[in-house]
Coordinates of C-alpha atoms in Angstrom, one line a residue:
Chain A
X1 CA 122.3 82.7 100.4
X2 CA 123.1 85.4 103.0
X3 CA 119.5 87.0 103.2
X4 CA 117.3 85.1 104.9
X5 CA 114.1 87.2 104.2
X6 CA 113.8 88.7 101.0
X7 CA 110.7 90.8 100.0
X8 CA 109.8 93.0 97.0
X9 CA 106.7 95.4 96.9
X10 CA 104.5 93.7 99.1
X11 CA 101.1 95.3 98.9
X12 CA 98.1 94.5 101.0
X13 CA 94.7 96.1 101.3
X14 CA 91.9 95.3 103.7
X15 CA 88.7 96.6 101.7
X16 CA 89.5 100.4 101.4
X17 CA 92.4 100.6 103.4
X18 CA 95.8 100.0 102.5
X19 CA 97.7 98.4 104.8
X20 CA 100.7 97.9 103.0
X21 CA 101.6 100.2 99.7
X22 CA 104.6 98.0 98.4
X23 CA 107.4 97.3 101.1
X24 CA 110.8 96.0 100.2
X25 CA 112.8 94.3 102.9
X26 CA 115.9 92.3 103.6
X27 CA 117.2 90.6 106.6
X28 CA 120.8 89.2 106.6
X29 CA 121.5 86.0 108.2
X30 CA 122.1 86.1 111.6
X31 CA 120.9 89.9 112.2
X32 CA 118.1 91.3 113.8
X33 CA 115.9 93.5 111.9
X34 CA 113.9 96.1 113.7
X35 CA 110.6 97.2 112.3
X36 CA 110.0 100.6 114.0
X37 CA 106.6 102.4 113.3
X38 CA 103.5 103.6 115.2
X39 CA 100.4 101.8 115.9
X40 CA 98.5 101.1 112.5
X41 CA 102.0 101.4 110.3
X42 CA 101.7 98.1 108.9
X43 CA 104.0 96.3 111.0
X44 CA 102.0 93.3 112.0
X45 CA 100.5 93.1 108.6
X46 CA 104.3 92.6 107.3
X47 CA 105.1 89.7 109.7
X48 CA 101.7 88.1 109.1
X49 CA 102.6 87.7 105.5
X50 CA 106.0 86.7 106.1
X51 CA 104.8 83.9 108.6
X52 CA 102.5 82.8 105.7
X53 CA 99.0 83.7 107.9
X54 CA 98.1 86.3 105.4
X55 CA 98.6 86.3 101.5
X56 CA 100.0 89.6 99.7
X57 CA 97.8 91.4 97.1
X58 CA 100.8 91.7 95.2
X59 CA 104.6 91.5 95.7
X60 CA 106.8 88.4 96.6
X61 CA 108.7 87.4 99.2
X62 CA 111.1 84.5 99.8
X63 CA 112.2 83.0 103.3
X64 CA 115.3 81.0 103.4
X65 CA 115.0 80.8 99.3
X66 CA 111.6 79.5 100.0
X67 CA 108.7 81.3 98.2
X68 CA 106.1 82.4 100.9
X69 CA 103.0 81.9 98.7
X70 CA 103.9 78.5 97.0
X71 CA 106.2 77.0 99.4
X72 CA 104.3 78.0 102.2
X73 CA 104.7 74.5 104.4
X74 CA 108.6 75.1 103.8
X75 CA 108.7 78.2 105.2
X76 CA 106.9 77.2 108.2
X77 CA 109.3 74.9 108.9
X78 CA 112.1 77.6 109.2
X79 CA 110.3 79.9 111.2
X80 CA 109.0 80.7 114.9
X81 CA 106.5 83.4 115.6
X82 CA 105.8 84.9 118.7
X83 CA 103.5 88.0 119.2
X84 CA 100.3 89.8 120.1
X85 CA 98.4 87.4 117.8
X86 CA 100.4 84.1 117.8
X87 CA 99.8 83.1 121.5
X88 CA 99.5 79.8 123.8
X89 CA 96.3 78.2 125.1
X90 CA 95.6 79.8 128.5
X91 CA 93.9 76.5 129.7
X92 CA 97.0 74.6 129.6
X93 CA 99.8 74.6 131.8
X94 CA 103.3 75.9 130.4
X95 CA 104.7 72.0 130.1
X96 CA 101.8 71.2 128.3
X97 CA 101.6 73.9 126.1
X98 CA 105.4 73.2 125.0
X99 CA 104.6 69.6 124.7
X100 CA 101.6 70.2 122.5
X101 CA 103.8 72.3 120.0
X102 CA 106.7 69.6 120.3
X103 CA 104.1 66.8 119.5
X104 CA 102.6 68.9 116.6
X105 CA 106.1 69.0 115.2
X106 CA 106.2 65.4 115.1
X107 CA 108.6 65.1 118.1
X108 CA 108.3 61.6 120.1
X109 CA 106.6 61.9 123.5
X110 CA 109.9 61.8 125.5
X111 CA 111.6 64.3 123.3
X112 CA 108.7 66.7 123.5
X113 CA 108.7 66.4 127.4
X114 CA 112.6 67.1 127.4
X115 CA 112.4 70.0 125.0
X116 CA 109.7 71.3 127.0
X117 CA 111.6 71.1 130.5
X118 CA 114.9 72.5 128.6
X119 CA 113.0 75.4 127.5
X120 CA 111.3 75.9 130.7
X121 CA 114.6 76.1 132.5
X122 CA 116.3 78.8 130.6
X123 CA 113.1 81.0 130.3
X124 CA 113.2 80.6 134.2
X125 CA 109.8 79.1 134.2
X126 CA 110.7 75.9 135.9
X127 CA 108.5 76.4 139.0
X128 CA 105.7 77.4 137.0
X129 CA 105.6 74.6 134.5
X130 CA 102.6 72.7 136.0
X131 CA 100.6 75.6 136.6
X132 CA 97.8 76.9 134.0
X133 CA 99.1 79.7 131.6
X134 CA 96.2 81.8 132.6
X135 CA 97.7 82.3 136.2
X136 CA 101.0 83.7 134.6
X137 CA 102.0 87.2 134.9
X138 CA 102.6 89.2 131.8
X139 CA 106.0 88.7 131.7
X140 CA 106.0 85.0 132.3
X141 CA 103.2 84.7 129.5
X142 CA 105.7 86.5 127.0
X143 CA 108.4 84.1 128.1
X144 CA 106.2 81.2 127.6
X145 CA 105.0 82.5 124.1
X146 CA 108.8 82.9 123.3
X147 CA 109.5 79.3 124.2
X148 CA 106.5 77.9 122.3
X149 CA 108.3 79.6 119.3
X150 CA 111.3 78.0 119.8
X151 CA 110.5 74.5 120.5
X152 CA 111.1 73.6 116.9
X153 CA 114.6 75.3 117.2
X154 CA 113.6 77.8 113.9
X155 CA 116.1 79.6 112.0
X156 CA 114.2 82.7 111.8
X157 CA 112.1 84.3 114.8
X158 CA 109.5 86.8 114.3
X159 CA 108.9 88.7 117.5
X160 CA 105.9 90.9 117.2
X161 CA 106.0 93.6 119.9
X162 CA 107.6 91.6 122.3
X163 CA 107.8 94.1 125.2
X164 CA 104.6 96.2 124.6
X165 CA 102.5 96.1 127.8
X166 CA 105.3 95.0 130.0
X167 CA 106.7 96.6 133.1
X168 CA 110.0 98.0 132.8
X169 CA 111.9 94.9 134.7
X170 CA 110.3 92.3 132.7
X171 CA 111.1 94.5 129.4
X172 CA 114.7 94.3 130.3
X173 CA 114.6 90.5 131.0
X174 CA 112.7 90.2 127.5
X175 CA 115.7 92.4 125.9
X176 CA 118.3 89.8 127.7
X177 CA 116.4 86.8 126.4
X178 CA 116.5 87.9 122.8
X179 CA 119.9 88.9 123.1
X180 CA 121.0 85.6 124.2
X181 CA 119.1 84.0 121.2
X182 CA 120.8 86.1 118.8
X183 CA 124.2 85.3 119.9
X184 CA 123.4 81.5 119.5
X185 CA 123.1 82.8 115.9
X186 CA 119.5 83.2 115.3
X187 CA 118.0 85.7 112.6
X188 CA 115.1 87.8 114.1
X189 CA 112.6 90.1 112.8
X190 CA 111.5 92.3 115.6
X191 CA 108.7 95.0 115.4
X192 CA 108.2 97.9 117.9
X193 CA 107.0 101.1 118.6
X194 CA 110.1 102.0 120.7
X195 CA 113.0 103.6 119.3
X196 CA 115.1 102.5 122.3
X197 CA 114.0 99.0 121.8
X198 CA 115.3 99.2 118.1
X199 CA 118.1 100.8 119.0
X200 CA 119.0 98.4 121.9
X201 CA 118.2 95.1 119.8
X202 CA 118.5 95.7 116.1
X203 CA 121.6 95.5 113.6
X204 CA 119.2 97.4 110.9
X205 CA 116.0 99.5 111.5
X206 CA 113.3 99.8 108.8
X207 CA 110.8 102.8 109.8
X208 CA 107.3 101.7 108.4
X209 CA 104.5 104.6 108.5
X210 CA 101.2 104.1 106.7
X211 CA 102.3 101.1 105.1
X212 CA 105.7 102.6 103.4
X213 CA 109.2 102.1 104.4
X214 CA 110.0 105.7 105.0
X215 CA 113.7 105.3 106.2
X216 CA 116.3 102.1 106.8
X217 CA 119.8 101.8 108.0
X218 CA 121.8 101.1 111.2
X219 CA 120.7 102.6 114.7
X220 CA 123.6 105.1 114.1
X221 CA 122.8 106.0 110.7
X222 CA 119.3 106.6 111.7
X223 CA 120.1 108.6 114.7
X224 CA 122.6 110.4 112.8
X225 CA 120.0 111.3 109.9
X226 CA 117.3 111.9 112.6
X227 CA 119.7 113.5 115.4
X228 CA 118.0 111.1 117.8
X229 CA 119.1 112.3 120.8
X230 CA 119.1 115.6 122.8
X231 CA 121.5 116.9 125.0
X232 CA 120.4 119.5 127.9
X233 CA 122.5 121.3 130.3
X234 CA 121.3 124.0 133.0
X235 CA 124.1 126.0 134.4
X236 CA 123.4 127.0 138.1
X237 CA 124.3 130.7 137.3
X238 CA 122.3 132.2 134.7
X239 CA 125.7 134.3 133.5
X240 CA 127.3 131.1 132.3
X241 CA 124.5 130.4 129.6
X242 CA 126.4 132.0 126.7
X243 CA 129.6 130.2 127.6
X244 CA 127.4 126.8 127.6
X245 CA 125.8 127.8 124.3
X246 CA 129.2 128.3 122.8
X247 CA 130.5 125.1 124.2
X248 CA 127.6 123.2 123.3
X249 CA 127.4 124.6 119.4
X250 CA 130.9 123.7 119.1
X251 CA 130.3 120.0 120.2
X252 CA 127.3 119.4 118.6
X253 CA 128.0 121.7 115.5
X254 CA 124.2 123.1 115.6
X255 CA 123.0 126.4 117.1
X256 CA 121.4 125.2 120.7
X257 CA 118.3 126.1 121.8
X258 CA 118.0 128.3 125.0
X259 CA 114.9 127.9 127.0
X260 CA 115.3 130.4 130.3
X261 CA 118.3 128.6 131.6
X262 CA 118.1 125.4 129.7
X263 CA 120.6 124.9 126.9
X264 CA 119.7 121.9 124.8
X265 CA 120.8 120.7 121.2
X266 CA 120.3 117.6 118.8
X267 CA 123.4 115.7 118.7
X268 CA 123.9 112.4 116.6
X269 CA 127.1 111.1 118.7
X270 CA 126.3 110.4 122.2
X271 CA 130.0 111.1 122.8
X272 CA 129.5 114.6 122.9
X273 CA 128.3 114.4 126.6
X274 CA 131.8 113.5 128.2
X275 CA 133.5 116.1 126.0
X276 CA 130.9 118.6 127.3
X277 CA 131.2 117.5 131.1
X278 CA 135.2 118.1 130.6
X279 CA 134.8 121.7 129.3
X280 CA 132.2 122.5 131.8
X281 CA 134.6 121.2 134.4
X282 CA 137.5 122.9 133.1
X283 CA 135.7 126.0 132.9
X284 CA 134.5 125.6 136.8
X285 CA 130.4 125.7 135.6
X286 CA 128.3 124.0 138.1
X287 CA 125.1 122.6 136.5
X288 CA 121.9 121.4 137.8
X289 CA 121.1 119.2 135.0
X290 CA 123.3 117.6 132.3
X291 CA 121.9 114.9 130.2
X292 CA 121.2 113.2 127.1
X293 CA 117.8 111.9 126.5
X294 CA 116.6 109.5 123.4
X295 CA 114.4 111.1 121.0
X296 CA 111.0 109.7 121.0
X297 CA 109.5 108.0 118.0
X298 CA 107.5 111.1 117.7
X299 CA 110.6 113.1 117.2
X300 CA 112.0 110.9 115.0
X301 CA 108.9 110.7 112.8
X302 CA 108.9 114.7 113.0
X303 CA 112.4 114.6 111.4
X304 CA 111.7 111.9 108.8
X305 CA 108.2 112.8 107.6
X306 CA 108.0 116.5 108.8
X307 CA 104.7 115.6 110.5
X308 CA 104.1 114.4 113.7
X309 CA 102.7 110.6 114.0
X310 CA 99.1 110.5 113.3
X311 CA 97.2 108.7 115.9
X312 CA 93.5 107.6 115.1
X313 CA 92.4 109.2 118.3
X314 CA 94.2 112.7 116.9
X315 CA 91.2 112.9 114.2
X316 CA 88.8 114.0 117.1
X317 CA 90.9 116.3 118.7
X318 CA 90.4 119.0 115.3
Chain B
X1 CA 116.7 64.6 118.4
X2 CA 118.6 68.0 118.5
X3 CA 119.7 67.8 115.0
X4 CA 117.9 70.4 112.7
X5 CA 115.1 68.5 110.7
X6 CA 115.7 69.2 106.5
X7 CA 113.0 70.9 105.1
X8 CA 110.3 68.9 103.7
X9 CA 107.9 69.6 100.7
X10 CA 104.3 68.7 102.5
X11 CA 102.9 66.9 105.2
X12 CA 101.8 63.1 104.9
X13 CA 98.2 62.1 105.5
X14 CA 99.6 59.9 108.4
X15 CA 101.4 62.8 110.0
X16 CA 98.3 64.9 109.7
X17 CA 96.2 62.3 111.3
X18 CA 98.6 62.1 114.0
X19 CA 98.4 66.1 114.6
X20 CA 94.8 65.9 114.4
X21 CA 94.6 63.5 117.5
X22 CA 97.3 65.7 119.0
X23 CA 94.9 68.8 118.9
X24 CA 92.2 66.4 120.3
X25 CA 94.4 65.6 122.9
X26 CA 94.7 69.1 123.8
X27 CA 91.1 70.1 123.8
X28 CA 90.4 66.9 126.2
X29 CA 93.2 68.3 128.6
X30 CA 91.5 71.4 128.7
X31 CA 88.6 69.8 130.3
X32 CA 90.9 68.7 133.4
X33 CA 91.6 72.4 133.9
X34 CA 88.4 73.7 133.5
X35 CA 86.0 71.2 135.3
X36 CA 83.0 73.2 134.6
X37 CA 83.0 71.9 131.2
X38 CA 82.7 68.6 132.1
X39 CA 79.8 69.8 134.4
X40 CA 78.2 71.2 131.4
X41 CA 77.8 68.0 129.6
X42 CA 77.5 65.7 132.3
X43 CA 75.4 67.1 134.9
X44 CA 73.2 68.7 132.9
X45 CA 71.9 66.4 130.7
X46 CA 71.3 63.8 134.0
X47 CA 69.4 66.8 135.6
X48 CA 67.2 67.0 132.2
X49 CA 66.6 63.4 132.9
X50 CA 65.7 63.5 136.2
X51 CA 63.8 66.7 135.9
X52 CA 61.6 65.7 133.0
X53 CA 61.2 61.6 134.3
X54 CA 60.1 62.5 138.0
X55 CA 58.6 65.9 137.6
X56 CA 56.5 66.2 134.1
X57 CA 56.8 62.4 133.2
X58 CA 53.8 61.4 135.4
X59 CA 51.9 64.2 134.1
X60 CA 53.0 63.8 130.2
X61 CA 52.8 59.7 130.0
X62 CA 51.1 58.6 133.0
X63 CA 54.0 56.9 134.7
X64 CA 57.7 57.7 135.0
X65 CA 59.0 54.6 133.8
X66 CA 57.0 54.8 130.7
X67 CA 58.1 58.2 130.3
X68 CA 61.5 57.5 130.5
X69 CA 61.4 55.0 127.9
X70 CA 59.8 57.6 125.9
X71 CA 62.2 60.5 126.7
X72 CA 65.3 59.2 127.4
X73 CA 66.6 58.4 123.6
X74 CA 65.5 61.7 122.8
X75 CA 67.1 63.5 125.4
X76 CA 70.2 61.9 124.2
X77 CA 69.8 63.8 121.0
X78 CA 69.0 66.8 122.3
X79 CA 72.2 66.8 124.4
X80 CA 74.1 65.8 121.4
X81 CA 72.9 68.8 119.7
X82 CA 73.8 71.2 122.9
X83 CA 77.3 69.6 123.0
X84 CA 78.2 70.5 119.3
X85 CA 78.3 74.1 120.7
X86 CA 81.7 73.6 122.2
X87 CA 83.4 72.8 119.0
X88 CA 82.4 76.9 118.1
X89 CA 83.2 78.2 121.3
X90 CA 86.4 76.4 121.2
X91 CA 87.3 77.5 118.0
X92 CA 86.3 81.0 118.8
X93 CA 88.5 81.3 121.6
X94 CA 91.4 80.0 119.4
X95 CA 90.7 82.6 117.2
X96 CA 90.2 85.4 119.6
X97 CA 93.3 84.3 121.9
X98 CA 95.7 84.1 118.8
X99 CA 96.3 80.3 119.5
X100 CA 94.7 79.7 116.0
X101 CA 97.3 81.6 114.4
X102 CA 100.1 80.2 115.9
X103 CA 98.7 76.7 114.9
X104 CA 98.4 78.1 111.2
X105 CA 102.2 79.2 111.6
X106 CA 103.6 75.8 112.4
X107 CA 104.1 72.9 109.4
X108 CA 101.2 71.0 109.9
X109 CA 98.5 70.0 107.9
X110 CA 96.1 72.5 107.0
X111 CA 92.8 70.7 108.1
X112 CA 94.5 69.3 111.3
X113 CA 93.2 72.3 113.9
X114 CA 89.7 71.9 112.9
X115 CA 89.7 68.4 112.3
X116 CA 91.3 68.3 116.1
X117 CA 88.5 70.0 117.4
X118 CA 85.7 67.9 115.9
X119 CA 87.6 64.8 116.9
X120 CA 87.7 65.7 120.3
X121 CA 83.9 66.7 120.2
X122 CA 83.0 63.3 119.0
X123 CA 84.7 61.9 122.0
X124 CA 83.0 64.3 124.5
X125 CA 79.6 62.9 122.4
X126 CA 80.4 59.1 123.0
X127 CA 80.9 60.2 126.6
X128 CA 77.8 61.8 127.0
X129 CA 75.5 59.0 125.2
X130 CA 77.5 56.4 127.7
X131 CA 76.7 58.5 130.4
X132 CA 73.1 59.1 129.7
X133 CA 72.5 55.4 129.0
X134 CA 74.2 54.7 132.4
X135 CA 71.8 57.0 134.3
X136 CA 68.9 55.6 132.4
X137 CA 70.0 52.2 133.1
X138 CA 70.0 53.0 136.9
X139 CA 66.6 54.6 136.6
X140 CA 65.1 51.6 134.8
X141 CA 65.7 51.9 131.3
X142 CA 66.2 48.9 129.5
X143 CA 67.2 48.2 125.9
X144 CA 64.4 46.8 123.9
X145 CA 66.5 45.8 121.2
X146 CA 69.8 44.6 121.4
X147 CA 73.9 45.4 121.1
X148 CA 73.4 46.1 117.3
X149 CA 70.5 48.3 117.7
X150 CA 72.6 50.2 120.6
X151 CA 75.7 50.3 118.1
X152 CA 73.7 51.7 115.1
X153 CA 71.9 54.3 117.4
X154 CA 75.4 55.4 118.7
X155 CA 77.1 55.5 115.1
X156 CA 74.2 57.5 113.6
X157 CA 73.9 60.2 116.6
X158 CA 77.6 60.8 116.0
X159 CA 77.2 61.0 112.4
X160 CA 74.4 63.7 113.0
X161 CA 76.9 65.3 115.6
X162 CA 79.5 65.5 113.0
X163 CA 77.2 67.1 110.4
X164 CA 75.5 69.6 113.0
X165 CA 79.2 70.8 114.4
X166 CA 79.5 72.4 111.1
X167 CA 76.5 74.7 112.2
X168 CA 78.7 75.3 115.3
X169 CA 81.8 76.1 113.2
X170 CA 80.2 78.6 111.3
X171 CA 78.7 80.3 114.4
X172 CA 82.4 80.4 116.2
X173 CA 83.9 81.7 113.0
X174 CA 81.6 84.5 112.7
X175 CA 81.0 85.6 116.5
X176 CA 83.3 88.1 117.9
X177 CA 83.8 86.5 121.3
X178 CA 83.1 83.1 122.9
X179 CA 80.2 84.5 125.0
X180 CA 78.4 85.6 121.7
X181 CA 78.5 81.9 120.5
X182 CA 77.2 80.9 123.7
X183 CA 74.5 83.4 123.4
X184 CA 73.8 82.7 119.7
X185 CA 74.3 79.1 120.0
X186 CA 71.3 78.7 122.9
X187 CA 69.1 80.9 121.2
X188 CA 68.8 79.1 118.3
X189 CA 69.3 75.3 120.1
X190 CA 66.4 75.8 122.4
X191 CA 63.5 76.0 119.8
X192 CA 65.5 73.5 117.8
X193 CA 65.4 70.8 120.3
X194 CA 62.2 71.6 122.5
X195 CA 59.8 72.4 119.7
X196 CA 60.2 68.5 118.5
X197 CA 59.0 65.2 120.0
X198 CA 62.0 65.1 122.4
X199 CA 59.7 65.4 125.2
X200 CA 56.2 64.9 124.1
X201 CA 54.6 63.0 121.5
X202 CA 53.8 64.9 118.3
X203 CA 49.9 63.9 118.3
X204 CA 49.3 66.1 121.4
X205 CA 49.9 69.3 119.9
X206 CA 48.0 71.6 117.8
X207 CA 48.0 70.6 114.0
X208 CA 50.2 73.6 112.4
X209 CA 52.9 72.6 115.2
X210 CA 52.7 69.1 114.5
X211 CA 53.8 69.8 111.1
X212 CA 56.7 71.6 112.1
X213 CA 57.7 69.3 114.8
X214 CA 57.6 66.4 112.1
X215 CA 59.9 68.3 109.8
X216 CA 62.2 69.0 112.5
X217 CA 65.6 66.9 112.2
X218 CA 65.9 66.5 116.0
X219 CA 62.3 64.7 115.8
X220 CA 63.5 62.7 112.9
X221 CA 66.7 61.5 114.6
X222 CA 65.0 61.2 118.1
X223 CA 62.4 58.7 116.2
X224 CA 65.2 56.7 114.8
X225 CA 67.1 56.3 118.1
X226 CA 64.2 55.3 119.8
X227 CA 63.4 52.6 117.3
X228 CA 66.9 51.5 117.6
X229 CA 67.0 51.4 121.4
X230 CA 63.7 50.5 122.5
X231 CA 62.0 48.8 119.2
X232 CA 59.7 50.4 116.3
X233 CA 60.4 51.6 113.0
X234 CA 63.7 52.8 112.2
X235 CA 64.1 52.9 108.3
X236 CA 62.2 56.0 107.3
X237 CA 63.2 58.5 110.0
X238 CA 66.7 57.1 110.0
X239 CA 66.7 57.8 106.4
X240 CA 65.5 61.5 106.9
X241 CA 68.2 61.9 109.7
X242 CA 70.7 60.9 107.3
X243 CA 69.5 63.1 104.7
X244 CA 69.3 66.0 106.8
X245 CA 72.6 65.3 108.4
X246 CA 74.2 65.3 104.4
X247 CA 72.2 68.8 103.7
X248 CA 73.3 70.6 106.7
X249 CA 76.9 69.2 106.1
X250 CA 76.8 70.2 102.1
X251 CA 75.5 73.8 103.5
X252 CA 77.3 74.7 106.3
X253 CA 80.9 73.1 105.7
X254 CA 81.5 74.8 102.8
X255 CA 80.4 78.3 104.2
X256 CA 82.5 77.8 107.7
X257 CA 85.8 77.2 105.3
X258 CA 84.9 80.3 103.4
X259 CA 84.3 82.2 106.6
X260 CA 87.1 81.0 108.3
X261 CA 89.6 81.9 105.1
X262 CA 88.2 85.4 105.4
X263 CA 88.9 85.8 109.1
X264 CA 92.4 84.9 109.4

């Protein structure tokens, strides 16, 4: 079986609200699937169902061929869970937390300790191993969470918003760790609110909104579909604006927008940037600004749904 | 041990027991990192013993030594009731911090997380009983019965603690955060423990209150423990205590499990 996760028609209601309105998913062995969507889209509900923490109202799913409802115990032996909701014990030290999980998984004491030390080492927590987890920084906490979910060497790892709330440096470190695990052959289901994170880490992306899948594909397919990047150029001299417009419209194959001296166009292929640079250099056009900007999740949503992301707080703004 | 284990269909009862002990171990290790908790169930009861014996004892019973004899068994019972609150607080912390979900995502027995909490609580209870008896001994309290009476009293208190823990579990599962568990717990526990015969003999109270105090399971259990430690009637209060314990468990255990299932 090449699909580690197969889910069909997952539906979950909480009282009046429909959290999931029929979600299909499949994740290929050894790949990273990015579940992308705004807060409240249903990402966490999907992870909770696939981690056997929550039962769907209808639909079915298998993990490694085991049914999440009838063979939950088998499923739990294959998965590791890290997220907003699956956490470590703040009152224990890093080492104790990892030994605790190892012992629960049936490891003898010496093995559990050895595994804990090994993980602390690979997550750069050696020095903090004897300190209570409540003294850790945000980035260290996430690393310990991640280490705790890897004690049993799971085949499939769920990462629920692994970098939300982290500073940019800790975020980059988390990305490196995740890349390292994937190159080791692990299958990962990642949820995120950030397009760049899904882009950087995922082989395939599923975009979720209001409990439904609204788009899926590789990052490139998705970006092509949604023109996920914007190329912006600002020539020094206003007389060059028409030349820049002509060059950009030829390369991007769309009519650029002009805002004063700023010329911008959505592009699917980042390779347009060096081409445009060459063209401008040949024509001797100097620019004060030239750059490729990733579309925000909001812009992707706009192009997928024709509507901006609805945040709960937007309701009061009317 | 680095090989991938084969996937197994279920947890054996022996493994479940080991997992329960591991979770109990973790609860006890927490005390090492949070010594205030140790103070709560060690110094607080000692303070109660000293306060009531030396400040109120003479006035209530005529002599401090006579009062210690009367009050110590009841204080042990009262302390047991308060210590059960740790089950609910710990459970609530696990639920709000996400530790409970991590445990549920592991291939362990479904009953192990709760059983581990309760097992750790029983150890804390045993420690408290030993501590109070030790302090009592230093102050002049002597067993009027014997080792069998002491053993039966301990088992009876632990059995009642096991039952009463389910009330704590319900509060822990229902309350939104650990502070609320504490507030709810103390608000409920103060009247239950003080409107009893723990500190003062029932026949000194007004008639209507006597009825309440006599019906209170804390009074029944205190009487039974008094009988078992210093001598006196045991059978009837012990029987009532056991019936109360069974009743509490029959109501609160299913209710707690139902609420827990709803919450997670």
